[in-house]
PDB file of C-alpha atoms in Angstrom:
ATOM      1  CA  ASN W 443      -7.454  12.644 -15.603  1.00  0.00           C
ATOM      2  CA  TYR W 444      -5.623  11.133 -13.083  1.00  0.00           C
ATOM      3  CA  ILE W 445      -5.059   7.301 -11.775  1.00  0.00           C
ATOM      4  CA  THR W 446      -6.777   7.236  -8.509  1.00  0.00           C
ATOM      5  CA  THR W 447      -6.990   3.148  -7.795  1.00  0.00           C
ATOM      6  CA  LEU W 448      -4.286   0.669  -8.393  1.00  0.00           C
ATOM      7  CA  MET W 449      -5.062  -3.187  -7.972  1.00  0.00           C
ATOM      8  CA  ILE W 450      -2.822  -5.762  -8.257  1.00  0.00           C
ATOM      9  CA  HIS W 451      -3.806  -9.077  -7.084  1.00  0.00           C
ATOM     10  CA  GLY W 452      -2.538 -12.812  -7.113  1.00  0.00           C
ATOM     11  CA  CYS W 453       0.917 -11.267  -9.133  1.00  0.00           C
ATOM     12  CA  LYS W 454       3.006 -12.700  -6.819  1.00  0.00           C
ATOM     13  CA  LEU W 455       4.965  -9.298  -6.722  1.00  0.00           C
ATOM     14  CA  SER W 456       7.241  -8.910  -3.549  1.00  0.00           C
ATOM     15  CA  VAL W 457       8.491  -5.352  -4.587  1.00  0.00           C
ATOM     16  CA  LEU W 458       6.687  -2.429  -6.435  1.00  0.00           C
ATOM     17  CA  PRO W 459       8.633  -0.320  -9.173  1.00  0.00           C
ATOM     18  CA  LYS W 460       9.861   3.221  -7.817  1.00  0.00           C
ATOM     19  CA  THR W 461       7.532   4.854 -10.934  1.00  0.00           C
ATOM     20  CA  LEU W 462       4.827   4.241  -8.278  1.00  0.00           C
ATOM     21  CA  GLY W 463       5.815   7.103  -6.627  1.00  0.00           C
ATOM     22  CA  TRP W 464       4.690   9.072  -9.444  1.00  0.00           C
ATOM     23  CA  LEU W 465       1.294   8.626  -9.010  1.00  0.00           C
ATOM     24  CA  LYS W 466       0.625  11.392  -6.487  1.00  0.00           C
ATOM     25  CA  GLU W 467      -3.090  11.145  -6.789  1.00  0.00           C
ATOM     26  CA  LEU W 468      -3.690   7.453  -5.736  1.00  0.00           C
ATOM     27  CA  TRP W 469      -6.007   7.122  -2.877  1.00  0.00           C
ATOM     28  CA  ARG W 470      -6.291   3.435  -3.101  1.00  0.00           C
ATOM     29  CA  ILE W 471      -3.960   0.903  -3.478  1.00  0.00           C
ATOM     30  CA  SER W 472      -4.741  -2.934  -3.054  1.00  0.00           C
ATOM     31  CA  LEU W 473      -1.961  -5.584  -3.202  1.00  0.00           C
ATOM     32  CA  SER W 474      -3.708  -8.401  -1.819  1.00  0.00           C
ATOM     33  CA  LYS W 475      -2.412 -12.260  -2.422  1.00  0.00           C
ATOM     34  CA  ASN W 476       1.093 -11.235  -3.210  1.00  0.00           C
ATOM     35  CA  ASN W 477       4.335 -11.946  -1.588  1.00  0.00           C
ATOM     36  CA  PHE W 478       5.485  -8.949   0.111  1.00  0.00           C
ATOM     37  CA  MET W 479       7.247  -9.465   3.232  1.00  0.00           C
ATOM     38  CA  GLU W 480       6.822  -5.480   4.427  1.00  0.00           C
ATOM     39  CA  VAL W 481       4.918  -2.554   3.326  1.00  0.00           C
ATOM     40  CA  PRO W 482       6.687  -1.351   0.392  1.00  0.00           C
ATOM     41  CA  LYS W 483       8.381   1.988   1.145  1.00  0.00           C
ATOM     42  CA  ILE W 484       7.507   3.623  -1.948  1.00  0.00           C
ATOM     43  CA  ILE W 485       3.648   3.922  -0.704  1.00  0.00           C
ATOM     44  CA  SER W 486       4.498   6.736   1.481  1.00  0.00           C
ATOM     45  CA  GLN W 487       4.954   9.050  -1.436  1.00  0.00           C
ATOM     46  CA  CYS W 488       1.410   8.633  -2.182  1.00  0.00           C
ATOM     47  CA  LYS W 489       0.416  11.597   0.059  1.00  0.00           C
ATOM     48  CA  GLN W 490      -3.794  11.423  -1.054  1.00  0.00           C
ATOM     49  CA  LEU W 491      -3.710   7.596   0.234  1.00  0.00           C
ATOM     50  CA  GLU W 492      -6.928   6.656   2.017  1.00  0.00           C
ATOM     51  CA  HIS W 493      -7.258   2.589   1.469  1.00  0.00           C
ATOM     52  CA  LEU W 494      -4.446   0.283   1.642  1.00  0.00           C
ATOM     53  CA  HIS W 495      -4.954  -3.123   1.452  1.00  0.00           C
ATOM     54  CA  LEU W 496      -2.334  -5.792   2.047  1.00  0.00           C
ATOM     55  CA  ASP W 497      -4.338  -9.076   2.949  1.00  0.00           C
ATOM     56  CA  HIS W 498      -3.091 -12.313   2.045  1.00  0.00           C
ATOM     57  CA  ASN W 499       0.823 -11.912   2.134  1.00  0.00           C
ATOM     58  CA  GLN W 500       3.704 -12.442   4.318  1.00  0.00           C
ATOM     59  CA  ILE W 501       3.396  -9.268   6.228  1.00  0.00           C
ATOM     60  CA  TYR W 502       3.828  -9.657  10.003  1.00  0.00           C
ATOM     61  CA  GLU W 503       4.360  -5.826  11.391  1.00  0.00           C
ATOM     62  CA  LEU W 504       3.612  -2.640  10.027  1.00  0.00           C
ATOM     63  CA  PRO W 505       6.505  -0.204   9.831  1.00  0.00           C
ATOM     64  CA  GLN W 506       6.656   3.003  11.795  1.00  0.00           C
ATOM     65  CA  TRP W 507       6.939   5.241   8.958  1.00  0.00           C
ATOM     66  CA  LEU W 508       3.105   4.299   8.281  1.00  0.00           C
ATOM     67  CA  VAL W 509       1.987   6.714  11.266  1.00  0.00           C
ATOM     68  CA  GLU W 510       4.815   9.130  10.253  1.00  0.00           C
ATOM     69  CA  CYS W 511       3.538   9.787   6.851  1.00  0.00           C
ATOM     70  CA  GLY W 512       0.759  12.254   7.859  1.00  0.00           C
ATOM     71  CA  TRP W 513      -2.117  11.244   5.975  1.00  0.00           C
ATOM     72  CA  LYS W 514      -5.282  12.507   6.893  1.00  0.00           C
ATOM     73  CA  ARG W 515      -7.218   8.968   7.015  1.00  0.00           C
ATOM     74  CA  LEU W 516      -5.775   5.972   6.196  1.00  0.00           C
ATOM     75  CA  ASN W 517      -7.490   2.206   6.612  1.00  0.00           C
ATOM     76  CA  ILE W 518      -5.259  -0.547   6.203  1.00  0.00           C
ATOM     77  CA  THR W 519      -6.502  -4.354   5.371  1.00  0.00           C
ATOM     78  CA  ILE W 520      -4.015  -6.928   6.705  1.00  0.00           C
ATOM     79  CA  ASP W 521      -4.178 -10.195   7.816  1.00  0.00           C
ATOM     80  CA  LYS W 522      -5.311 -10.598  11.473  1.00  0.00           C
ATOM     81  CA  ASP W 523      -2.055 -12.124  12.616  1.00  0.00           C
ATOM     82  CA  VAL W 524      -0.212  -9.144  12.079  1.00  0.00           C
ATOM     83  CA  VAL W 525       1.226  -7.364  15.293  1.00  0.00           C
TER      84      VAL W 525
END
């Protein structure tokens, strides 16, 4: 059995633990309603990722590495004010 979904909502997090990279089978991560100011780089190690929910944080731009990770498909949910 693998952990495939991680949902952390409303916990006021601004960083993720480095151990998240151990969860190679994650395909859905939801970090809504936290205090992230940027997309956590550790997410790039989750090679099976297909859904990333980052709405209701303080993220105003998406990093270039999101494009360069080589995911087959990635749906990102983020606030409408993000450039």
